[in-house]
Amino acid sequence: MATSHAQKVGRWALAPSLAALTVWAFVPLAIAIYFAFLRYNLQSDNTGWFGLNNFYYFVNDPYFYKDLFNTVALVLSVLAITIVGGTGLAILLDQPFWGRGIVRVLMISPFFIMPTVSSLVWKNLLMHPVFGLFAAIQRFFGASHVLDWFGTVPLLSVIIIVSWQWLPYAALILLTALQSLDLEQKDASMMDGAGPVSFFRYIVLPHLSRPITVVILIETIFLLNVFAEIKVTSVGGFAGNLTYLVASQLNEATDIGEAAAGGLIAVVLANLVSIFLVRIVGKNLGT
Amino acid sequence: MGKIKLNKVRKAFGEAVIIPGADLEIKEGEFIVFVGPSGCGKSTLLRLIAGLEDLTSGKIEIDGRDVTDTAPGSRGLAMVFQSYALYPHMSVRNNIAFPLKMAKMPQTEIDAKIAKAAKTLNLTDYLDRKPGQLSGGQRQRVAIGRAIVRSPQGFLFDEPLSNLDAALRVNMRLEIMQLHQDLKATMVYVTHDQVEAMTMADRIVVLNRGNIEQVGTPLELYNKPNSLFVAGFIGSPKMNFVEGNTIGVRPEHLDISDKKGEWQGTVKLSEHLGSDTFLHVDGGKRGQLTVRATGESQFGPGNKIWMTPQKGRLHHFDAQGRATK
Ligand SMILES: Nc1ncnc2c1ncn2[C@@H]1O[C@H](COP(=O)(O)OP(=O)(O)O)[C@@H](O)[C@H]1O
Ligand SMILES: [Mg+2]
């Protein structure tokens, strides 16, 4: 137990970072809230109080429901892929094999590549219907008609690209967590008659539930903001998300008020999605 | 049920041979203790019996059945680990239920067994807690509970008391012995503490660098150690060795006098335990000797004393450290 003196010192020690955090997080949010209620369009002089109209127009944008769906679909699919795949990769990388150190370093490299760059690589070198590796593979197996990824399955294409970027992150966090699992637990569960599947289900997964929650929270924040991948691959019209919609309000329609309203809606959505996901993990993994 | 037979069991980790070749028969219902210094391979031998390590060569039988390649969970054995190895995210109830759940036992039966085990081990009030909320002794009980619910034919204990404080250790020692009487199952118990070995065992197996030095009842090992190693390891304080390690005599088998005797020496230190006094004596060319005097000894540091080994209490060893006669 900390003494009251220690608590007081602790509070003062925390104060600067709290102040910085407040300025950092709160000021932009406050400005966004303020703008969201203004008529504020760079193409018009007519500014002033606008009530809930910005929200009304954003929600009634012809793209709104489609982009809302895309946002949620993108977040959920990438989360599912990176967590399931990341758990699998983490278990593989936890096994002793030759060159494990190097493989682990290589693993994280997609995470260091700028989203714009990796999107370009995926767009032009892998998924391109003429020059792309995937098309070449299809043709090698005798396909006369190759898949036009961005034309036929734009959302899936974005999901694949984003998953590729986030898989190493999830795998690395989960690998670190796996390494902290006490090996005697494995021995004990074997003595108790648990096979590999039961060991995974009853010992490993609950052990991973907290790191999985962390991965979900952090990834959700970033995945709601996916933009470069959609912009670079020019699939915004079909696979755009709310971030993309906000950006088009800003850039194409220059409507700052409506963009701010859209941003607030996205913030609320982000919170709803993460609360919902964390609940699910807590219920199913933590026994 | 619960007869365990080791046949030329050998274990090497890569180049390092830890158990060169062990032959041992553990009888039904026996309390057998593996004792030896740290790193001598006690845990390895226990884990071989459990099936947690693969044999390099040799054979293990339980009740006449060859289990050398049988999975740990199918050998009819339960194990209590040194660090308890409880499942931290499960309640005490689920920890104890885990082996039953793995055996696909119906829930009503599981509940009954847990209630019974909890009652035996005084855990009824703690069933819904997590292991992290329990004291060391309670965790130990949960580990034992998890072991007994399956009614195994044999129990394996790996230094189960070494993480407990002294008072609790004595208590748990008695509880485990009581458990052995009640369950009548075979128990294999590993410890580096020879006092634990002497007090608990039906028979003791002394291990030295992976080799079985001697197997026998506590008193057999005390009275007739067949090597210098066993003689030095069993008994506290340690046996005195003189004449270039060819003769040994226990501290309690030296009579002392201030007038006459066979060996002379000067008392350097005395330790008073109340019931006994340990005298540490400089025996001249015989080196440092320890003498155990009953009650409060009249001798103290600086006193010159004579020591006489009791008749028939000398142990003789050859140059290889084997007991002669
Ligand atoms: N998995 C392993 N790999 C390599 N060496 C091991 C392994 N397990 C134990 N050893 C070695 O075997 C020897 C005996 O260990 P152990 O059986 O744990 O001794 P004890 O339980 O008697 O203290 C030690 O020298 C230890 O380093
Ligand atoms: Mg050990």
XYZ file of C-alpha atoms and ligand atoms in Angstrom:
640
model
C 0.000 0.000 0.000
C 1.312 3.397 -0.926
C 1.409 5.958 1.830
C -0.584 9.158 1.322
C 2.703 10.992 0.908
C 3.805 8.618 -1.838
C 0.427 9.053 -3.506
C 0.775 12.821 -3.445
C 4.265 12.636 -4.951
C 2.940 10.194 -7.528
C 0.164 12.557 -8.522
C 2.571 15.436 -9.034
C 4.918 13.219 -10.985
C 2.055 12.232 -13.276
C 0.811 15.779 -13.785
C 3.067 16.812 -16.717
C 2.237 13.761 -18.776
C -1.448 14.123 -17.984
C -1.333 17.751 -19.071
C 0.455 16.823 -22.296
C -2.060 14.065 -22.931
C -4.955 16.427 -22.367
C -3.599 18.956 -24.824
C -2.692 16.240 -27.280
C -5.965 14.335 -27.276
C -8.529 16.718 -25.992
C -7.866 19.889 -27.951
C -8.236 18.321 -31.416
C -11.361 16.503 -30.262
C -12.841 19.715 -28.882
C -12.112 21.543 -32.134
C -13.671 18.702 -34.128
C -16.790 18.850 -31.981
C -16.976 22.614 -32.444
C -16.577 22.373 -36.239
C -19.164 19.624 -36.446
C -21.869 22.082 -35.436
C -20.773 24.857 -37.810
C -21.687 25.569 -41.387
C -18.070 25.572 -42.542
C -17.421 25.033 -46.216
C -14.335 26.417 -47.938
C -16.397 27.021 -51.073
C -18.883 29.268 -49.324
C -18.644 32.387 -47.173
C -21.771 31.471 -45.351
C -20.570 30.318 -41.919
C -22.400 30.059 -38.622
C -24.259 27.674 -36.328
C -25.561 24.682 -38.236
C -27.053 22.474 -35.506
C -27.197 18.785 -36.332
C -27.300 19.399 -40.073
C -23.714 18.247 -40.664
C -24.556 14.924 -39.048
C -27.746 14.719 -41.051
C -25.965 15.298 -44.345
C -23.107 12.925 -43.517
C -25.471 10.106 -42.635
C -27.547 10.779 -45.747
C -24.550 10.782 -48.030
C -25.249 8.178 -50.746
C -22.027 6.414 -49.729
C -22.619 6.448 -45.968
C -24.180 3.033 -45.361
C -21.964 1.295 -47.838
C -18.850 2.843 -46.297
C -20.089 2.101 -42.795
C -20.489 -1.529 -43.779
C -17.056 -1.553 -45.425
C -15.483 -0.067 -42.309
C -16.913 -2.721 -40.028
C -16.224 -5.518 -42.517
C -12.628 -4.407 -42.949
C -11.969 -4.139 -39.218
C -13.588 -7.468 -38.357
C -12.003 -9.431 -41.193
C -8.523 -8.091 -40.614
C -8.863 -8.702 -36.873
C -10.004 -12.270 -37.490
C -7.225 -12.966 -39.979
C -4.439 -11.396 -37.935
C -5.464 -12.969 -34.639
C -6.090 -16.460 -35.946
C -3.090 -16.291 -38.268
C -0.978 -14.510 -35.673
C -1.693 -17.172 -33.053
C -0.746 -19.877 -35.538
C 2.439 -18.083 -36.562
C 3.347 -17.418 -32.944
C 3.029 -21.114 -32.122
C 5.163 -22.018 -35.138
C 7.814 -19.435 -34.262
C 7.855 -20.708 -30.689
C 9.061 -24.127 -31.871
C 12.805 -24.622 -31.980
C 14.077 -24.678 -35.568
C 17.215 -23.678 -37.401
C 17.366 -19.972 -38.244
C 14.576 -19.027 -35.874
C 16.216 -15.741 -34.881
C 16.442 -14.504 -38.475
C 12.929 -15.615 -39.315
C 11.597 -13.679 -36.335
C 13.324 -10.500 -37.495
C 12.092 -10.975 -41.061
C 8.596 -11.533 -39.715
C 8.219 -8.014 -38.414
C 9.456 -6.318 -41.591
C 6.030 -5.780 -43.265
C 5.186 -3.636 -40.287
C 8.009 -1.228 -41.116
C 6.911 -0.630 -44.702
C 4.835 2.467 -45.265
C 1.230 1.595 -46.142
C 1.451 3.610 -49.357
C 4.532 1.685 -50.453
C 3.191 -1.732 -49.623
C -0.106 -0.858 -51.307
C 1.776 0.065 -54.444
C 3.733 -3.183 -54.334
C 0.532 -5.191 -53.916
C -1.232 -3.177 -56.592
C 1.422 -3.267 -59.282
C 3.549 -6.310 -58.578
C 1.145 -8.816 -57.061
C -2.490 -8.100 -57.878
C -2.140 -6.352 -61.198
C -4.199 -8.216 -63.819
C -1.449 -7.856 -66.466
C 1.895 -7.617 -64.673
C 0.933 -9.113 -61.327
C 2.376 -12.279 -59.812
C -1.073 -13.675 -58.995
C -2.209 -13.260 -62.593
C 1.001 -14.936 -63.768
C 0.321 -17.875 -61.462
C -3.233 -18.126 -62.762
C -2.002 -18.105 -66.334
C 0.663 -20.686 -65.485
C -2.124 -23.024 -64.439
C -3.839 -22.375 -67.734
C -6.442 -19.745 -66.857
C -7.549 -17.746 -69.850
C -9.341 -15.198 -67.715
C -7.335 -13.835 -64.784
C -8.874 -12.261 -61.727
C -8.984 -8.463 -61.776
C -8.570 -8.065 -58.020
C -9.447 -4.414 -57.601
C -12.232 -4.517 -60.162
C -13.939 -7.700 -59.001
C -13.196 -7.985 -55.290
C -12.062 -4.519 -54.161
C -12.910 -4.938 -50.482
C -11.264 -8.362 -50.294
C -8.149 -6.912 -51.919
C -7.902 -4.186 -49.305
C -8.505 -6.727 -46.542
C -5.636 -8.872 -47.853
C -3.220 -5.961 -48.077
C -4.041 -4.626 -44.615
C -3.926 -8.099 -43.066
C -0.493 -8.633 -44.527
C 0.676 -5.496 -42.734
C -0.847 -6.332 -39.386
C -0.229 -10.068 -39.196
C 3.386 -9.679 -37.988
C 2.336 -7.275 -35.288
C -0.222 -9.688 -33.885
C 2.145 -12.635 -34.252
C 4.926 -10.850 -32.402
C 2.794 -9.742 -29.463
C 1.308 -13.225 -29.162
C 4.724 -14.873 -29.491
C 6.041 -12.804 -26.612
C 3.029 -13.847 -24.559
C 3.515 -17.508 -25.483
C 7.094 -17.391 -24.305
C 5.932 -16.296 -20.880
C 3.784 -19.417 -20.516
C 5.227 -21.579 -17.742
C 6.364 -24.864 -19.284
C 5.360 -26.782 -16.168
C 1.755 -25.982 -17.148
C 2.264 -28.082 -20.212
C 3.690 -30.923 -18.126
C 0.850 -30.651 -15.647
C -1.795 -30.679 -18.372
C -0.166 -33.701 -19.982
C -0.262 -35.518 -16.653
C -3.919 -34.537 -16.397
C -4.569 -36.253 -19.701
C -4.853 -33.202 -21.966
C -3.776 -33.693 -25.576
C -2.404 -30.903 -27.774
C -5.884 -29.605 -28.643
C -7.077 -29.453 -25.042
C -3.774 -27.908 -24.010
C -4.305 -25.191 -26.597
C -7.966 -24.682 -25.762
C -7.781 -24.694 -21.952
C -4.262 -23.483 -21.186
C -2.771 -21.551 -24.110
C -5.828 -19.590 -25.269
C -6.780 -18.310 -21.794
C -3.143 -17.354 -21.321
C -3.353 -15.378 -24.564
C -6.680 -13.703 -23.809
C -5.155 -10.547 -22.415
C -2.603 -10.011 -25.204
C -5.369 -10.764 -27.722
C -7.441 -8.017 -26.119
C -4.534 -5.636 -26.460
C -4.045 -6.567 -30.108
C -7.763 -6.060 -30.763
C -7.834 -2.634 -29.143
C -4.745 -1.326 -30.868
C -5.548 -2.814 -34.257
C -9.130 -1.540 -34.117
C -7.932 1.996 -33.631
C -5.637 1.784 -36.632
C -7.933 -0.300 -38.823
C -10.769 2.213 -38.515
C -8.318 4.714 -39.965
C -7.187 2.699 -42.972
C -6.847 5.158 -45.820
C -3.636 4.800 -47.843
C -4.475 1.280 -49.019
C -7.858 2.419 -50.343
C -6.562 5.620 -51.885
C -3.516 4.069 -53.572
C -5.440 1.175 -55.046
C -8.200 3.586 -56.141
C -11.033 1.428 -54.841
C -12.613 4.196 -52.758
C -15.804 4.136 -54.788
C -16.437 0.475 -54.001
C -14.443 -0.333 -50.887
C -14.233 3.064 -49.240
C -14.601 3.268 -45.468
C -15.736 6.099 -43.224
C -12.239 7.555 -43.050
C -12.237 7.657 -46.828
C -15.654 9.292 -46.836
C -14.502 11.953 -44.361
C -11.455 12.595 -46.501
C -13.544 13.001 -49.615
C -15.770 15.480 -47.804
C -12.657 17.440 -46.930
C -10.810 17.232 -50.210
C -13.449 16.966 -52.874
C -16.366 18.764 -51.266
C -14.168 20.937 -48.999
C -16.909 20.675 -46.388
C -15.025 20.875 -43.083
C -18.155 20.909 -40.925
C -19.532 17.703 -42.416
C -16.095 16.063 -42.314
C -15.838 16.857 -38.617
C -19.300 15.390 -38.028
C -18.249 12.242 -39.916
C -15.094 12.046 -37.822
C -17.155 12.142 -34.614
C -19.412 9.394 -35.893
C -16.299 7.335 -36.628
C -15.016 7.928 -33.096
C -18.282 6.686 -31.611
C -18.190 3.681 -33.917
C -14.598 2.922 -32.907
C -15.597 2.857 -29.253
C -18.641 0.693 -29.890
C -16.651 -1.805 -31.932
C -13.825 -2.122 -29.414
C -16.101 -2.410 -26.377
C -18.070 -5.096 -28.179
C -14.953 -7.058 -29.196
C -13.269 -6.856 -25.825
C -16.464 -8.130 -24.193
C -16.521 -11.121 -26.513
C -12.877 -11.983 -25.805
C -13.380 -11.615 -22.071
C -16.408 -13.895 -22.123
C -14.974 -16.657 -24.256
C -11.320 -16.887 -23.375
C -11.036 -15.885 -19.754
C -12.438 -18.764 -17.731
C -1.924 -51.872 -8.032
C 0.864 -49.385 -8.510
C 3.924 -51.559 -9.034
C 6.556 -49.663 -10.998
C 9.556 -51.382 -12.545
C 12.529 -49.647 -14.160
C 14.628 -51.793 -16.447
C 18.039 -50.404 -17.515
C 16.483 -46.943 -17.843
C 18.926 -44.599 -19.518
C 18.568 -40.915 -20.272
C 20.909 -38.586 -22.130
C 20.285 -35.000 -23.223
C 22.414 -34.862 -26.364
C 25.923 -35.737 -25.243
C 25.218 -35.383 -21.541
C 24.324 -38.701 -19.931
C 22.149 -37.865 -16.931
C 20.900 -41.338 -15.988
C 23.445 -43.955 -17.137
C 21.219 -46.936 -16.388
C 18.760 -47.400 -13.540
C 17.185 -50.662 -12.371
C 14.568 -50.417 -9.672
C 11.431 -52.147 -8.497
C 8.908 -50.055 -6.605
C 6.435 -52.165 -4.674
C 2.701 -51.738 -4.519
C 1.620 -49.092 -2.035
C 5.165 -48.251 -1.114
C 6.367 -44.775 -0.113
C 9.685 -44.511 -1.872
C 11.944 -41.482 -1.722
C 14.596 -40.499 -4.267
C 17.223 -38.506 -2.472
C 20.492 -36.994 -3.618
C 22.263 -33.684 -4.038
C 20.937 -31.039 -6.427
C 21.531 -31.868 -10.079
C 22.007 -35.599 -9.544
C 19.054 -36.480 -11.788
C 16.202 -37.049 -9.329
C 13.722 -34.926 -11.254
C 14.823 -36.447 -14.535
C 14.236 -39.964 -13.213
C 10.811 -38.948 -11.896
C 9.887 -37.323 -15.208
C 10.936 -40.488 -17.017
C 8.521 -42.462 -14.864
C 5.826 -39.841 -15.493
C 6.384 -39.975 -19.233
C 7.287 -36.289 -19.456
C 10.707 -37.277 -20.848
C 11.414 -39.978 -23.419
C 13.815 -42.739 -22.473
C 17.073 -42.935 -24.401
C 16.931 -46.691 -23.842
C 15.480 -49.154 -21.363
C 11.980 -50.014 -20.292
C 9.404 -48.929 -17.702
C 6.584 -51.191 -16.555
C 3.595 -50.313 -14.394
C 1.700 -53.289 -13.017
C 3.368 -55.509 -15.577
C 2.320 -53.321 -18.496
C 5.068 -51.820 -20.640
C 4.425 -48.056 -20.535
C 7.703 -46.928 -22.085
C 5.854 -45.315 -24.987
C 2.590 -44.548 -23.193
C 1.433 -40.919 -22.917
C 1.788 -39.329 -19.448
C -1.970 -39.074 -19.002
C -2.485 -42.787 -19.633
C -0.036 -44.220 -17.123
C -2.364 -43.995 -14.149
C 0.022 -41.648 -12.361
C -0.475 -38.156 -10.962
C 2.239 -35.637 -10.261
C 2.712 -32.775 -7.823
C 5.244 -30.249 -9.065
C 7.732 -28.197 -7.113
C 6.185 -24.927 -8.284
C 2.687 -26.503 -8.034
C 2.014 -25.753 -11.742
C -1.589 -24.754 -11.057
C -3.518 -23.247 -13.961
C -3.550 -19.549 -13.008
C -6.687 -18.522 -14.912
C -8.842 -21.339 -13.518
C -10.550 -21.314 -10.148
C -9.477 -23.856 -7.557
C -12.578 -25.851 -8.483
C -11.672 -25.941 -12.167
C -8.068 -26.752 -11.403
C -9.107 -29.818 -9.454
C -11.752 -30.697 -12.038
C -9.387 -30.465 -14.980
C -8.110 -34.073 -15.044
C -11.696 -35.324 -14.592
C -12.911 -33.100 -17.410
C -10.130 -34.462 -19.619
C -11.289 -37.964 -18.702
C -14.806 -36.909 -19.846
C -16.374 -37.743 -16.508
C -20.051 -36.674 -16.095
C -20.459 -33.333 -14.326
C -22.395 -34.732 -11.360
C -19.601 -37.186 -10.632
C -17.004 -34.419 -11.001
C -18.891 -32.262 -8.490
C -19.036 -35.087 -5.981
C -15.331 -35.832 -6.297
C -14.376 -32.180 -5.940
C -16.508 -31.815 -2.845
C -14.846 -34.845 -1.310
C -11.302 -33.768 -2.162
C -11.961 -30.221 -0.963
C -13.202 -31.563 2.336
C -10.153 -33.793 2.829
C -7.797 -30.940 2.048
C -9.654 -28.123 3.831
C -10.254 -26.266 0.616
C -14.041 -26.045 0.657
C -14.056 -22.300 1.352
C -11.561 -21.550 -1.386
C -13.079 -23.399 -4.335
C -14.008 -20.247 -6.216
C -10.728 -18.451 -5.737
C -7.929 -18.272 -8.251
C -4.536 -19.793 -7.337
C -3.054 -16.287 -7.165
C -5.294 -15.538 -4.176
C -4.028 -18.475 -2.101
C -1.106 -18.946 0.280
C 1.731 -21.331 -0.515
C 0.322 -24.090 1.655
C -3.133 -23.757 0.106
C -1.678 -23.908 -3.400
C 0.148 -27.035 -2.391
C -3.145 -28.526 -1.262
C -4.808 -27.638 -4.549
C -1.975 -29.357 -6.400
C -2.489 -32.429 -4.235
C -6.249 -32.194 -4.768
C -5.757 -32.158 -8.501
C -3.626 -35.268 -8.125
C -5.919 -37.304 -5.883
C -9.276 -36.788 -7.652
C -8.320 -39.129 -10.434
C -7.585 -41.926 -7.933
C -4.263 -42.723 -9.612
C -2.321 -45.874 -8.853
C 0.765 -43.884 -8.121
C 1.726 -40.380 -7.081
C 4.887 -38.601 -8.117
C 6.089 -35.719 -5.950
C 8.952 -33.489 -7.064
C 10.274 -31.596 -4.026
C 6.736 -30.515 -3.160
C 7.679 -28.857 0.124
C 10.739 -26.900 -0.890
C 8.797 -23.666 -1.457
C 7.177 -23.704 1.978
C 8.466 -22.248 5.224
C 9.844 -24.574 7.873
C 6.758 -24.862 10.098
C 4.422 -25.472 7.167
C 6.854 -27.998 5.740
C 6.610 -30.184 8.835
C 2.810 -29.973 8.708
C 2.548 -30.839 5.039
C 5.000 -33.698 5.547
C 2.611 -35.222 8.046
C -0.369 -34.570 5.783
C 1.279 -36.331 2.874
C 2.154 -39.301 5.083
C -1.443 -39.392 6.305
C -2.629 -39.297 2.705
C -0.402 -42.251 1.927
C -1.936 -44.245 4.773
C -5.464 -43.373 3.673
C -5.060 -43.936 -0.040
C -2.629 -46.866 0.116
C -1.325 -45.806 -3.295
C 2.286 -46.008 -4.372
C 4.129 -42.745 -3.813
C 7.416 -41.733 -5.357
C 8.805 -38.700 -3.626
C 11.825 -36.669 -4.694
C 13.782 -34.530 -2.271
C 17.316 -33.307 -1.652
C 16.596 -33.160 2.070
C 17.777 -36.308 3.806
C 15.667 -35.536 6.885
C 12.532 -35.600 4.737
C 13.741 -38.847 3.200
C 14.450 -40.497 6.553
C 11.155 -39.477 8.144
C 8.799 -40.239 5.274
C 10.190 -43.178 3.367
C 9.409 -46.873 3.477
C 12.469 -47.214 1.314
C 15.033 -44.667 0.175
C 16.826 -44.605 -3.168
C 20.073 -42.661 -2.933
C 21.145 -41.150 -6.252
C 24.640 -39.983 -7.064
C 25.294 -38.474 -10.501
C 22.391 -40.379 -11.973
C 23.458 -43.709 -10.508
C 21.468 -45.547 -7.874
C 23.974 -45.839 -5.037
C 21.856 -47.799 -2.609
C 18.250 -48.764 -1.993
C 16.986 -49.615 1.469
C 14.891 -48.687 4.460
C 15.989 -45.533 6.299
C 17.591 -47.587 9.087
C 19.396 -49.880 6.656
C 20.967 -46.869 5.015
C 21.781 -45.354 8.383
C 23.316 -48.501 9.821
C 24.798 -50.122 6.752
C 25.651 -47.549 4.111
C 27.373 -49.397 1.287
C 29.458 -46.469 0.153
C 31.217 -43.387 1.404
C 28.697 -41.279 -0.522
C 25.638 -42.791 1.166
C 27.353 -42.714 4.546
C 28.066 -39.019 4.129
C 24.671 -38.141 2.735
C 22.389 -39.937 5.192
C 22.452 -38.756 8.799
C 22.751 -35.322 10.325
C 25.199 -34.037 11.403
C 27.287 -35.741 8.759
C 29.393 -38.829 9.514
C 33.051 -38.221 10.459
C 35.643 -39.744 8.136
C 39.160 -40.453 9.377
C 42.279 -42.376 8.340
C 42.164 -41.144 4.761
C 38.432 -41.738 4.401
C 38.710 -45.443 5.175
C 36.921 -45.280 8.526
C 33.700 -43.481 9.322
C 31.848 -42.890 12.572
C 28.678 -40.921 13.203
C 28.781 -37.961 15.636
C 26.283 -39.720 17.920
C 28.516 -42.813 18.162
C 31.463 -41.105 19.791
C 31.607 -41.288 23.601
C 33.463 -38.421 25.214
C 35.455 -38.076 28.392
C 37.896 -35.558 29.850
C 40.209 -38.281 31.191
C 40.782 -41.105 28.782
C 39.803 -42.467 25.369
C 41.131 -43.393 21.950
C 41.247 -40.092 20.071
C 42.225 -36.751 21.512
C 41.031 -33.347 20.389
C 40.247 -29.758 21.311
C 36.719 -28.362 21.253
C 36.491 -25.403 18.850
C 32.777 -24.630 18.819
C 29.686 -25.954 20.527
C 26.123 -25.719 19.220
C 23.389 -26.055 21.856
C 20.113 -27.482 20.622
C 18.713 -28.121 24.078
C 18.153 -31.831 23.583
C 21.659 -32.237 22.173
C 24.930 -30.418 21.909
C 27.058 -30.583 18.770
C 30.748 -30.227 19.531
C 33.064 -29.299 16.691
C 36.420 -30.728 17.633
C 39.880 -30.268 16.169
C 41.110 -33.857 16.139
C 44.714 -33.114 15.184
C 45.824 -35.483 12.406
C 42.263 -36.829 12.187
C 41.052 -33.416 11.123
C 37.746 -31.795 12.022
C 35.355 -34.072 13.944
C 31.777 -33.555 15.017
C 30.485 -35.093 18.228
C 26.901 -35.258 19.347
C 26.479 -35.197 23.112
C 23.040 -35.698 24.610
C 21.581 -32.890 26.693
C 23.729 -29.987 27.747
C 27.399 -30.862 27.417
C 29.829 -29.772 30.087
C 32.452 -29.154 27.407
C 32.968 -25.880 25.606
C 35.490 -24.176 23.352
C 39.109 -24.717 24.459
C 38.438 -27.939 26.402
C 40.638 -30.933 25.657
C 38.571 -34.088 25.352
C 38.920 -37.771 24.586
C 36.614 -39.485 22.086
C 35.944 -43.195 21.849
C 33.947 -44.778 19.006
C 31.209 -47.090 20.293
C 31.686 -50.793 19.705
C 30.529 -51.993 16.320
C 29.718 -48.482 15.150
C 32.730 -47.979 12.916
C 32.233 -48.082 9.157
C 35.081 -49.293 6.953
C 35.613 -48.276 3.330
C 38.094 -49.269 0.657
C 40.029 -46.895 -1.556
C 37.145 -46.775 -4.051
C 34.752 -45.641 -1.336
C 32.910 -48.989 -1.157
C 32.003 -50.345 2.257
C 34.065 -53.374 3.288
C 32.728 -56.166 5.564
N 15.901 -30.716 -20.623
C 17.196 -30.810 -20.268
N 18.166 -30.613 -21.178
C 19.465 -30.717 -20.830
N 19.908 -31.011 -19.593
C 18.997 -31.237 -18.650
C 17.582 -31.148 -18.919
N 16.905 -31.403 -17.781
C 17.852 -31.644 -16.838
N 19.096 -31.550 -17.351
C 20.349 -31.755 -16.617
O 20.268 -32.977 -15.946
C 20.893 -32.902 -14.684
C 19.966 -33.414 -13.622
O 18.885 -32.539 -13.493
P 17.673 -32.828 -12.508
O 17.113 -34.152 -12.811
O 16.747 -31.681 -12.600
O 18.399 -32.839 -11.110
P 17.764 -32.812 -9.646
O 16.294 -32.860 -9.765
O 18.348 -34.005 -8.974
O 18.264 -31.563 -9.015
C 21.306 -31.469 -14.472
O 22.692 -31.362 -14.693
C 20.543 -30.725 -15.533
O 21.295 -29.643 -15.992
Mg 14.835 -31.410 -9.234
